[in-house]
Every structure is written in structure tokens, then in C-alpha cells.
């Protein structure tokens, strides 16, 4: 089994958290105080992150194996099947996000199915060489990704009409709208999604600094996402940020660097890095869950059929952000993400306290 270093895992976790979230920020709550909701959700998610790491450090196996130990083999496998489909759905959901942006703005004439097939081929190719390769690539790409994001953040100040005054007044509608934005939407996306790394943690050479690096990921993610909200609203205003599907892309197109205008190529680079890492990790988690459920020693023969399933799901899921944002996301956050990201891990913790004497005996 190929292992990875904590810094490689940190790079993948960071790109997983920040990449797709910044690119596809579509006004989770495009208001002056949306950045407060992001920071509030980040702080609230820290105990959740501690729970994920605690469960892994206690059992030293991935999430589906913990489920079998805690609930028993039969019930554990049944819950693992739910997680398996959830991971594949999330891989398809991120793929669909990529397709939406590609076909609606960057590549309007490109066949959507061709782009989806390309993503699945790349995903299957990376998984053919184990997830450790993806994590190593993430550590190489992280400085490049951060450099490109920094360009957008810094040069957004040059956009005509840019003003921090656009983020005021905060708390204009009271605390309730901020709480509604933070819970459960921002809590589950992106912070709660970190639980998928419970399927990756066993790849670590040493888990000594796992909790410290995981906290660092949350801290940097929360700060960058909050600043991203401030930056977008300051650049294009609340109304425009609420109207467009991809405000970060809109900001990128408004930046002018000398002779360089409409920095679409910069956004494409960010999009490929930010989304591929997330698709690959969710697909890997689904494959490992499948391996655990059916007691398969090797999952590589499943790559093609699973890639086909993710491809099909990405095509048949919500055809437009006009459906996804107001309808699908709130329902998924409350009735799917919260149970799988929060409730089940808490149940695992409760079961651990009842069984801890037996586990340590």
C-alpha cells in the first residue's frame, strides 16, 4: 500500500475544500454579511473536524470499516452502501458543476457529454495509480493554485467601482439570515465535506500532526472564503453577485492586467485543478466503500463501470443552477448532508463510549 505524507494530505484537503467552493460560489447568501456566515460556519465545524480525526485515530481504519465495527457487520454494510452511493453522487455533482460552468460561459459550443467523458477518463486514469498519486500531484499544484487565486484577489482592486463600502451595512436584517446561511448550507458545504477524508486517512505514513494540519485547512479555508465573499461583493455588488451563477468568474473577466483582458485561461486552470481533485477524492471514497461492502481485495476492475455511473449521474442531475441552487442544495443539506456528515459520526462517537472498554481490552 502506497502511503502519503501529512503535507501531501494537507495539500489535497486544502484544494478539496477551497478549489471548488471559490470557483462555484453562487451566492450561498450573496449579501453584505455573507462573509460572517462563512466564519461562523467554520468555527462551528471545528468540533466536527475533531470528531472525524478522533474516530480515525481511535480505530485506525476508514469510515466504512468503522461503521462495521460500531454497528456490526450487517448494519454497518447497509450504512456503508448509503455512503457509497453518496460519494458517487457527490462526484457526479461536482462533475455537473464543472459542466455547468464550461458550457454556460467558457465553452458554450462544446458538447456537454464530451467534457464529461474527458473528466471521467482523467479521473479513472488517476485512480488507476492509487489515490496517493493524486495527493502527491495536489502538493505540486497547490502553490500554483494559490498563486492564481492571489492574482484574482489582488487585482480585483483594479476593477472600476471596487469599494469595500458595498459590504455595508452588516447585520442589516439581524442575526437570523446569517444563521440560516451558515446552517446547514455553509456548514455542510464545504466544511462538513471534509469527512470524506476518513476514507483517505489510512494512507498516511504518520498521523502525528493530522489534527493540527486539519485545523489549519479549516482556518485558511474560512478566511479565504470570507475574503472571497468580501472581494466579490466589493467588485460587482450584492445585486450582481446574486444574479450571476458564477460571480468569481465574473470578477476574473473584469480584471485587466496591461494588455491582458478577460482572463478566461486563468479561470480554466483554477477550474481544472479545483474540480478534478474533488471528483477524484469522492470517486476514490466511493470505490473504497464498495470494496468494503462487497469484501473486494482490489477495486481497479470497477474503475470503468463506476466512471460510467458517475458520468450518467452528472448528465441526469439538475439541468440548471436555476433548479440546483434554490431547490436541490437546501434539500440535500438538510436531509442528506446533515445525517451523513453530522448525525452518523456523532452516533459513532456515542457507540465508542459504550464500547471503549471492549475495544481497549
mmCIF file of N, CA and C in Angstrom, residues 47-48 67 95 173 185 188 208 286 297 303 328:
data_model
loop_
_atom_site.group_PDB
_atom_site.id
_atom_site.type_symbol
_atom_site.label_atom_id
_atom_site.label_comp_id
_atom_site.label_asym_id
_atom_site.label_seq_id
_atom_site.Cartn_x
_atom_site.Cartn_y
_atom_site.Cartn_z
ATOM 1 N N UNK A 47 -15.466 21.469 15.993
ATOM 2 C CA UNK A 47 -15.731 20.238 16.758
ATOM 3 C C UNK A 47 -16.036 19.045 15.860
ATOM 4 N N UNK A 48 -16.677 19.307 14.730
ATOM 5 C CA UNK A 48 -16.984 18.237 13.781
ATOM 6 C C UNK A 48 -15.692 17.661 13.203
ATOM 7 N N UNK A 67 -17.807 1.817 10.583
ATOM 8 C CA UNK A 67 -19.243 1.535 10.630
ATOM 9 C C UNK A 67 -19.500 0.061 10.940
ATOM 10 N N UNK A 95 -18.872 17.066 -10.847
ATOM 11 C CA UNK A 95 -18.714 16.979 -12.305
ATOM 12 C C UNK A 95 -19.736 17.863 -12.998
ATOM 13 N N UNK A 173 -30.301 42.819 8.409
ATOM 14 C CA UNK A 173 -31.521 42.041 8.608
ATOM 15 C C UNK A 173 -31.536 41.278 9.912
ATOM 16 N N UNK A 185 -26.297 25.108 5.240
ATOM 17 C CA UNK A 185 -25.680 25.182 3.917
ATOM 18 C C UNK A 185 -24.161 25.286 3.952
ATOM 19 N N UNK A 188 -22.243 22.442 5.840
ATOM 20 C CA UNK A 188 -22.081 21.181 5.114
ATOM 21 C C UNK A 188 -21.271 21.333 3.833
ATOM 22 N N UNK A 208 0.658 11.825 13.285
ATOM 23 C CA UNK A 208 1.037 12.614 14.456
ATOM 24 C C UNK A 208 0.465 14.033 14.412
ATOM 25 N N UNK A 286 -15.925 6.448 -2.823
ATOM 26 C CA UNK A 286 -16.986 5.530 -3.235
ATOM 27 C C UNK A 286 -16.457 4.156 -3.577
ATOM 28 N N UNK A 297 -10.841 -7.373 -2.732
ATOM 29 C CA UNK A 297 -9.439 -7.064 -2.427
ATOM 30 C C UNK A 297 -8.910 -5.906 -3.272
ATOM 31 N N UNK A 303 -13.197 0.524 -12.054
ATOM 32 C CA UNK A 303 -12.994 1.900 -12.481
ATOM 33 C C UNK A 303 -13.877 2.299 -13.658
ATOM 34 N N UNK A 328 -32.428 21.945 -4.983
ATOM 35 C CA UNK A 328 -31.651 20.763 -4.618
ATOM 36 C C UNK A 328 -30.727 20.998 -3.436
#
